Short mmCIF file of N, CA and C in Angstrom, two decimals:
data_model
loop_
_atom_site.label_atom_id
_atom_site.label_comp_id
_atom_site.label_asym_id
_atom_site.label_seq_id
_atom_site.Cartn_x
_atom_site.Cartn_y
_atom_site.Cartn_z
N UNK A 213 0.85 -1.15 0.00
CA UNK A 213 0.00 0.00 0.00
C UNK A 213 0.91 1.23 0.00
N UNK A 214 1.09 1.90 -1.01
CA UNK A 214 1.80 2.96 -0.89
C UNK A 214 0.60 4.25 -1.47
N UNK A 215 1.14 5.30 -0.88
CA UNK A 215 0.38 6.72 -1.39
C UNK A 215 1.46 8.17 -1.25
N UNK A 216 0.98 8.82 -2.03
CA UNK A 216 1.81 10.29 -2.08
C UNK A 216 1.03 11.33 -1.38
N UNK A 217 0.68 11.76 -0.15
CA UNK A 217 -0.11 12.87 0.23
C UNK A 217 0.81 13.96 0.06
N UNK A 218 0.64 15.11 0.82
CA UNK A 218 1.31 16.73 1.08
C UNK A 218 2.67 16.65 0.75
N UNK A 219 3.46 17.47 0.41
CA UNK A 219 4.60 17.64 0.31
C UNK A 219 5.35 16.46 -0.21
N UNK A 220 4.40 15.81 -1.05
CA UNK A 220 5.05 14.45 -2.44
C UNK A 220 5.80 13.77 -1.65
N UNK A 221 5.53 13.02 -0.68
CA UNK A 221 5.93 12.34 0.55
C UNK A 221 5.50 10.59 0.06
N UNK A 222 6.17 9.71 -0.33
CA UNK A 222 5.92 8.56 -0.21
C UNK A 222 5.81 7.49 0.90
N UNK A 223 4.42 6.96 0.87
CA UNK A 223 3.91 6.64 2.23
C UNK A 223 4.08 5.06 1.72
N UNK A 224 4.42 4.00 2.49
CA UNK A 224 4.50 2.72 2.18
C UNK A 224 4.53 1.99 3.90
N UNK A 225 3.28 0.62 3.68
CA UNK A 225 3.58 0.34 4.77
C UNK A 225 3.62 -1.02 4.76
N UNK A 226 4.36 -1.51 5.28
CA UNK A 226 4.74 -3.45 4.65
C UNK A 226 4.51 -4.16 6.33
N UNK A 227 4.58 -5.41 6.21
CA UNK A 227 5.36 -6.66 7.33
C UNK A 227 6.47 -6.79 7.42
N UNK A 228 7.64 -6.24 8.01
CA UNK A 228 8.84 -7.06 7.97
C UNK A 228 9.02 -8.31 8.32
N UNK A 229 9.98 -8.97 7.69
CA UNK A 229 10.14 -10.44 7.96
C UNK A 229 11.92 -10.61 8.58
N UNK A 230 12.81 -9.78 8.17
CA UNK A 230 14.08 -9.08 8.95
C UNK A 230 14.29 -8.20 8.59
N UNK A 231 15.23 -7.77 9.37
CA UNK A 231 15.34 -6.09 10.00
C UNK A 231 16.91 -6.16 8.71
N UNK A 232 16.97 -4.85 8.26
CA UNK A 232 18.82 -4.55 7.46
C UNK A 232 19.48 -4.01 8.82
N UNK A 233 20.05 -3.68 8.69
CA UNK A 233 20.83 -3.19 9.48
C UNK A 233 20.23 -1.16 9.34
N UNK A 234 19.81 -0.73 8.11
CA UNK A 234 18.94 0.72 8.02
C UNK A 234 18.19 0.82 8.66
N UNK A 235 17.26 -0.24 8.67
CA UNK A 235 15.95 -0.54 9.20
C UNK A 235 15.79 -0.60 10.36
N UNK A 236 17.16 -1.37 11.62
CA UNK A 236 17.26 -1.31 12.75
C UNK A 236 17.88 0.23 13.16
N UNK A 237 18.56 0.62 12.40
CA UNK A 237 18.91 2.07 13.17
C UNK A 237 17.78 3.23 12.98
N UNK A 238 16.72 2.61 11.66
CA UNK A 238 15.77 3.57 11.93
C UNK A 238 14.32 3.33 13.13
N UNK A 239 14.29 2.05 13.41
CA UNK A 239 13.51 1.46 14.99
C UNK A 239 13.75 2.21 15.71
N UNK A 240 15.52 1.59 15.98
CA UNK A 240 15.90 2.90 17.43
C UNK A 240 15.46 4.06 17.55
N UNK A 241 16.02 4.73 16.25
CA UNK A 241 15.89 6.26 16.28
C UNK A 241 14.57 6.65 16.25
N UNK A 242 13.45 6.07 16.07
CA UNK A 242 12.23 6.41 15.93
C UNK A 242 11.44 5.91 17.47
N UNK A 243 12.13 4.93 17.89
CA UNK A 243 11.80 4.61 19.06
C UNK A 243 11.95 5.65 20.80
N UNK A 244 13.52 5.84 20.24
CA UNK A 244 13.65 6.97 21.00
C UNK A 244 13.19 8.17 21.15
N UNK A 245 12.69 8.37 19.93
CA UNK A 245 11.86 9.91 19.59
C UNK A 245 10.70 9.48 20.17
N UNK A 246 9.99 8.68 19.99
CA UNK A 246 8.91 8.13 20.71
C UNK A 246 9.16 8.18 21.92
N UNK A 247 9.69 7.57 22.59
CA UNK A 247 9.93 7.58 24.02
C UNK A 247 9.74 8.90 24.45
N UNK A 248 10.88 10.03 24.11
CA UNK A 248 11.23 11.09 24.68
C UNK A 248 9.79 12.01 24.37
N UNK A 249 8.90 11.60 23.46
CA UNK A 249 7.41 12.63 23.18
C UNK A 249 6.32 11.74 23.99
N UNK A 250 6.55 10.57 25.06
CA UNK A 250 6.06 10.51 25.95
C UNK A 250 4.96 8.78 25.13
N UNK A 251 5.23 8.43 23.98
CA UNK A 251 4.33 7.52 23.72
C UNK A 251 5.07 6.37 23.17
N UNK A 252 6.17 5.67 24.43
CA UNK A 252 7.36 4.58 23.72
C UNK A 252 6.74 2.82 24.22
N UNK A 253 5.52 2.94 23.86
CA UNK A 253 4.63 1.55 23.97
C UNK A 253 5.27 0.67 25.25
N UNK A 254 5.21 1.93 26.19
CA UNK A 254 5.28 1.31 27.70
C UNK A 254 6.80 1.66 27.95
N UNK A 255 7.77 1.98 27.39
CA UNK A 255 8.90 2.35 27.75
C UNK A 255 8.68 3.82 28.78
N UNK A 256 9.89 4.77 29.34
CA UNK A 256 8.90 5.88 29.87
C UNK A 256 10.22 6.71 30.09
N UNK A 257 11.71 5.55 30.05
CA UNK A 257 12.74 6.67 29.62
C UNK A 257 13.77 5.76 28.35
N UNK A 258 14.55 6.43 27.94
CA UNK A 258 15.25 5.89 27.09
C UNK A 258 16.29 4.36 27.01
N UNK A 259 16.27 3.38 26.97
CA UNK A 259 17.25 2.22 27.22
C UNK A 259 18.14 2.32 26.30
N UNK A 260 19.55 2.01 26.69
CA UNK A 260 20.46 1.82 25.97
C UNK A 260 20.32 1.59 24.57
N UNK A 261 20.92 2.01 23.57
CA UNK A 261 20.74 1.48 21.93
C UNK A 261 20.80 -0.19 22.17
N UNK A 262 21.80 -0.67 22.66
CA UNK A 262 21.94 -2.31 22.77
C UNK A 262 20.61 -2.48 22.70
N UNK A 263 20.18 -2.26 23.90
CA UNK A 263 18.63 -2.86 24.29
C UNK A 263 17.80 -2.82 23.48
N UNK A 264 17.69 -1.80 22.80
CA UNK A 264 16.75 -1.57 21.58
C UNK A 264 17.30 -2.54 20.21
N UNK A 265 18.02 -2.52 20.15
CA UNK A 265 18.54 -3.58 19.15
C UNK A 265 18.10 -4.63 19.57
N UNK A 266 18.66 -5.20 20.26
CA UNK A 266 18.21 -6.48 20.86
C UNK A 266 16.60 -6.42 20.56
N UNK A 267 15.83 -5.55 21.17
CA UNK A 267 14.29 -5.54 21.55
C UNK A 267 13.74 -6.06 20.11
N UNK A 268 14.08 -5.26 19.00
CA UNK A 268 14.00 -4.99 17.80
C UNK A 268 14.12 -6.25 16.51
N UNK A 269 15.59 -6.86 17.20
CA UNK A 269 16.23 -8.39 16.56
C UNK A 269 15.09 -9.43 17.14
N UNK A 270 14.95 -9.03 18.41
CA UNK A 270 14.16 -10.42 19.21
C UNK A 270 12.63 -10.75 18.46
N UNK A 271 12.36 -9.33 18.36
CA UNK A 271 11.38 -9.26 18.11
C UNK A 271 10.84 -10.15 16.56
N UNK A 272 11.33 -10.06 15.55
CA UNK A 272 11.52 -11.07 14.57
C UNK A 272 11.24 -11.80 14.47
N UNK A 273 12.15 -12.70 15.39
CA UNK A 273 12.03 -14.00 15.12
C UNK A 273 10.87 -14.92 16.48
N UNK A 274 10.25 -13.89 16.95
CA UNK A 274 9.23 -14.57 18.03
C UNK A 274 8.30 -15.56 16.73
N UNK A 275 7.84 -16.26 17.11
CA UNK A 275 6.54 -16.95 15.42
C UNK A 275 5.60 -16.30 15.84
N UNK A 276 4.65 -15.63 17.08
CA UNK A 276 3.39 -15.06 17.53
C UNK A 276 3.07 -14.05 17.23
N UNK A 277 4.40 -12.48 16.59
CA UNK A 277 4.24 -11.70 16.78
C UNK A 277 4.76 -11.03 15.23
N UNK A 278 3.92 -10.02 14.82
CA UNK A 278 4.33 -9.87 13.42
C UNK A 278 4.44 -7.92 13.36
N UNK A 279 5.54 -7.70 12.73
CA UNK A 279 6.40 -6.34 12.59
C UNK A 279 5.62 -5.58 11.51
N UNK A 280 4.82 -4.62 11.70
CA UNK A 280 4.38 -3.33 10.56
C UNK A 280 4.84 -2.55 10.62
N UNK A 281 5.31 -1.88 9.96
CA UNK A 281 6.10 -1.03 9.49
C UNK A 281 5.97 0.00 8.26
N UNK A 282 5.89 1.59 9.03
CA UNK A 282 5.43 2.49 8.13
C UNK A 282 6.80 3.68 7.66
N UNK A 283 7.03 3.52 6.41
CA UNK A 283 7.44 4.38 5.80
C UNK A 283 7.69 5.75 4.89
N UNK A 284 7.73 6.62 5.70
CA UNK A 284 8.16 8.27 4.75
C UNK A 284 9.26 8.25 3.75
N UNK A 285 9.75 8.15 2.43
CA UNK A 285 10.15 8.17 1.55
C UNK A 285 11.46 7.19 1.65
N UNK A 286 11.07 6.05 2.13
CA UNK A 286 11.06 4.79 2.64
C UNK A 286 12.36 4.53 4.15
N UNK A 287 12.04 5.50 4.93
CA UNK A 287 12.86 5.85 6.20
C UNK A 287 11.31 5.38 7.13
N UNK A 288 11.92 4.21 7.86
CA UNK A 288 10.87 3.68 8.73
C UNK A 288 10.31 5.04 9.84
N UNK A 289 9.38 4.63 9.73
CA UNK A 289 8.42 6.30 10.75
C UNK A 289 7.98 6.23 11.55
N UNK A 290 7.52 4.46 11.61
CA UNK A 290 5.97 4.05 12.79
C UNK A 290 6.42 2.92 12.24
N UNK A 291 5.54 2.26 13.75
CA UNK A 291 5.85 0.55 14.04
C UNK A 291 4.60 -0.13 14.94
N UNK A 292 4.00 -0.91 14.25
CA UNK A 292 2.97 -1.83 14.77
C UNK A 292 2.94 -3.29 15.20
N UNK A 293 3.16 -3.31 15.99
CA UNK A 293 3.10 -5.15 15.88
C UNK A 293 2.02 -5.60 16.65
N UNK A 294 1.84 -6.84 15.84
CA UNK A 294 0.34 -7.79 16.00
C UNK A 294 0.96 -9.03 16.97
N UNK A 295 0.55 -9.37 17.92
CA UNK A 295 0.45 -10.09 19.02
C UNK A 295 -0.57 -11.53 18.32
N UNK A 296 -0.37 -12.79 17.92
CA UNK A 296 -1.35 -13.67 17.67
C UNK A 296 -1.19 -14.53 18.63
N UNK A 297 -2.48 -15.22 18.81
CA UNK A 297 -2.63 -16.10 19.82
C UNK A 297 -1.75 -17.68 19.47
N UNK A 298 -1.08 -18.03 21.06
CA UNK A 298 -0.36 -19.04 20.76
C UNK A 298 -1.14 -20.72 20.21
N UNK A 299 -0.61 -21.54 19.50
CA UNK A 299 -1.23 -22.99 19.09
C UNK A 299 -2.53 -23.49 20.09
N UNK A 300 -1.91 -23.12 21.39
CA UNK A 300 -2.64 -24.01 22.93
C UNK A 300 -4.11 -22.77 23.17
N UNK A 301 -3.95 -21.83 22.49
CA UNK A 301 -5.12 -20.87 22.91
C UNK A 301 -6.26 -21.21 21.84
N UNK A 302 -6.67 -22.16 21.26
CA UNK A 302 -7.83 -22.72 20.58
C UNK A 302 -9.04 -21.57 20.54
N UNK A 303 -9.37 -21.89 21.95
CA UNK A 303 -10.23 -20.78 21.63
C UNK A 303 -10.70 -19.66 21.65
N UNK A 304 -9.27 -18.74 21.36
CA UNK A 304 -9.32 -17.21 20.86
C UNK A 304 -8.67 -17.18 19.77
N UNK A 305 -8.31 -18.33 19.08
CA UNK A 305 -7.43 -18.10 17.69
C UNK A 305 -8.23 -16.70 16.86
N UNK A 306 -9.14 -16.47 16.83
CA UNK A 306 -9.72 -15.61 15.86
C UNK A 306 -9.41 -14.11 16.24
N UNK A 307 -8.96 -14.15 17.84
CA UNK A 307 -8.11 -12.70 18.19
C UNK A 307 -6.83 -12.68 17.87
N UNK A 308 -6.33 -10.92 17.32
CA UNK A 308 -5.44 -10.75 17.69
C UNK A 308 -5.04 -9.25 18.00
N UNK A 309 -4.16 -9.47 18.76
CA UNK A 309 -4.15 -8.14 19.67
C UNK A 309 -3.14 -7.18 19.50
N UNK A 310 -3.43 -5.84 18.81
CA UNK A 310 -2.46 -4.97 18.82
C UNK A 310 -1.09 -4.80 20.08
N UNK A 311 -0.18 -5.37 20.21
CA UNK A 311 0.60 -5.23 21.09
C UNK A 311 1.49 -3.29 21.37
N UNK A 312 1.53 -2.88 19.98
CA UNK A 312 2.00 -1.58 20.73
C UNK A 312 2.14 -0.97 18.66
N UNK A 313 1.63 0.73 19.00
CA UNK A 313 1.72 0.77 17.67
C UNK A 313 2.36 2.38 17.67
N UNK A 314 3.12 3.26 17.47
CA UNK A 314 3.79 4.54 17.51
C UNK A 314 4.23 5.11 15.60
N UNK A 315 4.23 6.29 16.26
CA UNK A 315 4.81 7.00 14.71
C UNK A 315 5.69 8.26 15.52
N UNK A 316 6.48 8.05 15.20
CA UNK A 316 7.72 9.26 15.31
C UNK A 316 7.25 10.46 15.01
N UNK A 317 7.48 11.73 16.21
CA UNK A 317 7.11 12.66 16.12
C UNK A 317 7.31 13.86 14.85
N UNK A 318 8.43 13.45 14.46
CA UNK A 318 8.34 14.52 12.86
C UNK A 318 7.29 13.12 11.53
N UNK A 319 7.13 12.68 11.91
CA UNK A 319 6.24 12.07 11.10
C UNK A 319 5.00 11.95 11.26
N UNK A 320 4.07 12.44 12.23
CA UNK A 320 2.47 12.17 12.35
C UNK A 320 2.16 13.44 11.26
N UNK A 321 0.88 13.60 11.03
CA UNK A 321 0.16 14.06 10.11
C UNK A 321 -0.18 13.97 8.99
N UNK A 322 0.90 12.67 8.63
CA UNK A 322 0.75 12.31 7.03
C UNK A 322 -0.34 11.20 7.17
N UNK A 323 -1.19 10.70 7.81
CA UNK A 323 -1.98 9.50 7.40
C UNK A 323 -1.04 8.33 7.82
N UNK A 324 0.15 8.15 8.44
CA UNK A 324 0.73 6.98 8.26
C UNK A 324 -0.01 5.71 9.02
N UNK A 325 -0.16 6.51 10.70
CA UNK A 325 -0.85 5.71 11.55
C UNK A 325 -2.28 5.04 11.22
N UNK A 326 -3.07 5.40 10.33
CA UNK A 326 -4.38 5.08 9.74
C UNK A 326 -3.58 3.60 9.07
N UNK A 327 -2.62 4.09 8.01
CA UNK A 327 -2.60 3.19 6.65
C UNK A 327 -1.83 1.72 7.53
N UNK A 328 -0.89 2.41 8.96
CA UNK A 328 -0.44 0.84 9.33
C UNK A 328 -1.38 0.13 10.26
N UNK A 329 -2.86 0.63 10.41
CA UNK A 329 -4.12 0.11 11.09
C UNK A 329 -4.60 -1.03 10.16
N UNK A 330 -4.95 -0.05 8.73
CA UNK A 330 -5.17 -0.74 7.65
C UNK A 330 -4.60 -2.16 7.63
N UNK A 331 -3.74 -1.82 7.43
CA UNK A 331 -2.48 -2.78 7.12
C UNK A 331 -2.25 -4.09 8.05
N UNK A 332 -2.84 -3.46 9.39
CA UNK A 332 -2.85 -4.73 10.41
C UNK A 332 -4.45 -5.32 10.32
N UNK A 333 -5.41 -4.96 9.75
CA UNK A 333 -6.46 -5.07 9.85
C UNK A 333 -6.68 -6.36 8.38
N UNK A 334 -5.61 -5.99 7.67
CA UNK A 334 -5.80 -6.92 6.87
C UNK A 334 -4.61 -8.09 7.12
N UNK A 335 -3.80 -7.61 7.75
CA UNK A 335 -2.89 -9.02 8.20
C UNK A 335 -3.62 -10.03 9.21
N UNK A 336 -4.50 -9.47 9.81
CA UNK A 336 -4.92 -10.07 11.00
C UNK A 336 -6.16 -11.16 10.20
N UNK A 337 -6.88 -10.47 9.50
CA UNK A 337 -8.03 -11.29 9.01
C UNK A 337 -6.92 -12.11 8.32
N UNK A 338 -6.07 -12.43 7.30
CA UNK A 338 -5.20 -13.29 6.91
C UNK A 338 -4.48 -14.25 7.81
N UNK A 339 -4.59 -14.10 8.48
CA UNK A 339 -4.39 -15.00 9.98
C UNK A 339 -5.27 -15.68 10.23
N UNK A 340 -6.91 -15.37 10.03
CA UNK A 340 -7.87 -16.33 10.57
C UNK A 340 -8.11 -15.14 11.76
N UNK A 341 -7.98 -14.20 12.31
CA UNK A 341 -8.23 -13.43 12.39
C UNK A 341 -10.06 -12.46 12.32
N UNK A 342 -10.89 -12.88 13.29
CA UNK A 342 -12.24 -11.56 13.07
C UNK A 342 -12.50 -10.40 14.51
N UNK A 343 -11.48 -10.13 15.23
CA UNK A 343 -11.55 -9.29 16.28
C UNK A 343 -10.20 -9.06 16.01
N UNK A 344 -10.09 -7.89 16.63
CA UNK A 344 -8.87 -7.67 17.24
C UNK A 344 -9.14 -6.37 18.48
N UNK A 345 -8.45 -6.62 19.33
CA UNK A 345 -8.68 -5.61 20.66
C UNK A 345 -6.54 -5.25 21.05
N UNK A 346 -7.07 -4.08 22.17
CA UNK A 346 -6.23 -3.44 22.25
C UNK A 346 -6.31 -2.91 23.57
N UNK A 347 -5.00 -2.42 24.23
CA UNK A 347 -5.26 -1.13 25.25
C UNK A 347 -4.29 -0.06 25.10
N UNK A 348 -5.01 0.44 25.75
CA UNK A 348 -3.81 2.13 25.71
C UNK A 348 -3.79 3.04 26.89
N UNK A 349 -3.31 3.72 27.31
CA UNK A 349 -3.25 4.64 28.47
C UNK A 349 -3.78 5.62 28.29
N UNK A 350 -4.56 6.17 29.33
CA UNK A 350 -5.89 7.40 29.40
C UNK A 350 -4.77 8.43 28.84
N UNK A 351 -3.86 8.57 28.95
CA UNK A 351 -2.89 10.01 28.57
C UNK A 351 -2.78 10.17 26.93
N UNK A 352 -2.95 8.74 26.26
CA UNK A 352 -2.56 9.11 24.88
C UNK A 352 -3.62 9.32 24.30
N UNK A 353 -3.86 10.17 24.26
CA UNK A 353 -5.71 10.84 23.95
C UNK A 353 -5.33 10.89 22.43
N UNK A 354 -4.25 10.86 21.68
CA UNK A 354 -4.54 10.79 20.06
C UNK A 354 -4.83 10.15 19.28
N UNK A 355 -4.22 8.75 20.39
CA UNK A 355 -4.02 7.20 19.80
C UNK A 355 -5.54 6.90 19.71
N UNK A 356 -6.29 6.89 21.27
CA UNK A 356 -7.74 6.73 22.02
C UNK A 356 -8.48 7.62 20.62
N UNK A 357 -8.21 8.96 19.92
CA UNK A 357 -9.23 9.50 18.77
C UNK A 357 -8.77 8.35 17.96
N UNK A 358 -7.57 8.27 17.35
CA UNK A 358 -7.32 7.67 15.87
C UNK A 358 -8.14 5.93 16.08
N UNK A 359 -7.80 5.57 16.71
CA UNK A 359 -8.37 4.47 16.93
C UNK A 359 -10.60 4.06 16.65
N UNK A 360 -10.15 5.09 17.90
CA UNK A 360 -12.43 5.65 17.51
C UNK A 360 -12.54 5.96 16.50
N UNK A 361 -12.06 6.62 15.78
CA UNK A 361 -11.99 7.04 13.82
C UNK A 361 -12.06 6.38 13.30
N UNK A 362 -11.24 4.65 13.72
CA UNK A 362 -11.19 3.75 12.75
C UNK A 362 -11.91 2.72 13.38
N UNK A 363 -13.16 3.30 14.09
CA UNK A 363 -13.84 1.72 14.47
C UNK A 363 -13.97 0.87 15.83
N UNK A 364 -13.06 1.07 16.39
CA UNK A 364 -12.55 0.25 17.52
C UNK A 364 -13.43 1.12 18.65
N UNK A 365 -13.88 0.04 19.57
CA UNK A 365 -14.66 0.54 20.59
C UNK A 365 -14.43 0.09 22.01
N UNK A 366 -14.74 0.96 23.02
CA UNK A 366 -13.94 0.79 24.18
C UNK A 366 -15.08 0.18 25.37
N UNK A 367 -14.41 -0.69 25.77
CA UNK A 367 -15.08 -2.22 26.25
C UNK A 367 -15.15 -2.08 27.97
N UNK A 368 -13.85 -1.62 28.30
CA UNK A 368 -13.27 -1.68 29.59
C UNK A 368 -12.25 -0.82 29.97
N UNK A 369 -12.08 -0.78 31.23
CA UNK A 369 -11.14 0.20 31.80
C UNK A 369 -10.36 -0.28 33.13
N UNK A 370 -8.67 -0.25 33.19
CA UNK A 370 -7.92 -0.77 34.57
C UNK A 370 -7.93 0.34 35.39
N UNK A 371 -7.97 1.13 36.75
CA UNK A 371 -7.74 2.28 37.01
C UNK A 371 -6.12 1.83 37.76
N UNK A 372 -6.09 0.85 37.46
CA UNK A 372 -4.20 0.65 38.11
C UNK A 372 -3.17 0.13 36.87
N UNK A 373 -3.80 0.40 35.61
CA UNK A 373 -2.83 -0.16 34.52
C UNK A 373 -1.29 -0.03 34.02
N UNK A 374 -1.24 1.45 34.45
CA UNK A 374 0.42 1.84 34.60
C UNK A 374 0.61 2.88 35.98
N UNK A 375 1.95 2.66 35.92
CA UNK A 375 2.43 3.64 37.32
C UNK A 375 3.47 4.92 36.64
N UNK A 376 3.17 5.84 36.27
CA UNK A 376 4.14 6.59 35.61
C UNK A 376 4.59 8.02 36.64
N UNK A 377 5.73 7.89 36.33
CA UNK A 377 6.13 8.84 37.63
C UNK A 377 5.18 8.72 39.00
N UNK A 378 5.04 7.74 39.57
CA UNK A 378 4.47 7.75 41.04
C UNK A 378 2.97 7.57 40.83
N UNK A 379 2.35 8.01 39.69
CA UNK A 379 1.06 7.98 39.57
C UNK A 379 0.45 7.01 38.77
N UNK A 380 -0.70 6.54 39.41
CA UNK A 380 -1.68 5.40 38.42
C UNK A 380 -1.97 6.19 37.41
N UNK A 381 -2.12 5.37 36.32
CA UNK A 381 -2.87 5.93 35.19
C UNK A 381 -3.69 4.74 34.57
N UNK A 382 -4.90 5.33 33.93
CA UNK A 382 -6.01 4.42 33.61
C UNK A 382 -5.69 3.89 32.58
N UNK A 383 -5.81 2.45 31.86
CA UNK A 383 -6.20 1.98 30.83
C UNK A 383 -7.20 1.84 30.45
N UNK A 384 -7.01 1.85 28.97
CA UNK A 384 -8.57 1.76 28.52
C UNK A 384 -8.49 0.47 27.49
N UNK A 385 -9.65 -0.21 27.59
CA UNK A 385 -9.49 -1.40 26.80
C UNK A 385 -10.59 -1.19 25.34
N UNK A 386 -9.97 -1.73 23.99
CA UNK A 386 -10.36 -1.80 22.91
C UNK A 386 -11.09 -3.08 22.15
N UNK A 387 -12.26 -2.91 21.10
CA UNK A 387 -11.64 -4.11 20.55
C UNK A 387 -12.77 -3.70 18.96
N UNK A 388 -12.59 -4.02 18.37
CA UNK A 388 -12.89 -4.59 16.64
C UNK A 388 -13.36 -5.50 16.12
N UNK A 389 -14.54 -5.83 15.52
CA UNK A 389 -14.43 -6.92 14.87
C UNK A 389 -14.53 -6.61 13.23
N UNK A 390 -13.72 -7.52 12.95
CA UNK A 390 -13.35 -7.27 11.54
C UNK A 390 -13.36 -8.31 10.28
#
């Protein structure tokens, strides 16, 4: 799925299956920017580059868990990964669960975050796949719109889901059927 919006910007958003070595330094670097604008899919300060490499390599080769990946004039921007249910979980095979999805702060406004929804929305039904649910933290009020924009409706709520700087913060729970 690729598109050209504003400023002739090529938008492309794939599955990775391995990381280049470009591809991992653009994770980090997009990860960290994430982090530091406050939305690093549960991170809350920066970890070592190692770690992120590692996080990034590991991540790969799990078999449950599958890498989306959104591109600005093909410099990775945003990162989604799909969480599928393991062999022994029979009967939720038909879920699968957004595990954590971000776009790097000089990159929101282009549509990217929509097109790698898309994008998981059709990986997931290709899975066997007809729900998919999610959570997110009461603070990321952009994610909580983009999400309601595209459908997803909110089911449930933790009032102890994260502890960030000393304080609870609420989760909110998602889900889709698709």
């Amino acid at each position: 799925m690729t598109a050209k919006p504003k400023e002739n910007i090529t938008i492309k958003v794939e599955t990775l299956k391995s990381i280049s070595d470009v591809d991992l330094a653009d994770l980090c670097n997009i990860t960290e920017q994430a982090i530091n604008a406050g939305g690093g899919f549960g991170w809350l300060t920066v970890p070592p580059r190692a770690t992120l490499n590692k996080y990034w390599q590991g991540l790969i080769i799990v078999n449950n868990r599958v890498l989306v990946v959104g591109r600005l004039n093909s410099a990775i921007a945003g990162a989604l990964q799909l969480e599928l249910m393991p062999p022994n979980n029979e009967a939720q095979k038909n879920t699968i669960n957004i595990a954590s999805h971000f776009v790097a702060p000089w990159a929101r406004g282009y549509g990217l975050a929509k097109k790698m929804i898309d994008h998981a929305e059709e990986t997931a039904k290709e899975n066997g796949a007809t729900c998919i649910q999610l959570d997110i933290r009461e603070t990321q009020q952009a994610a909580i719109q983009l999400f309601k924009s595209k459908g997803y409706l909110q089911w449930g709520e933790n009032p102890s889901y994260a502890l960030v700087n000393g304080k609870k913060i609420k989760g909110l729970y998602f889900y889709k059927n698709i």
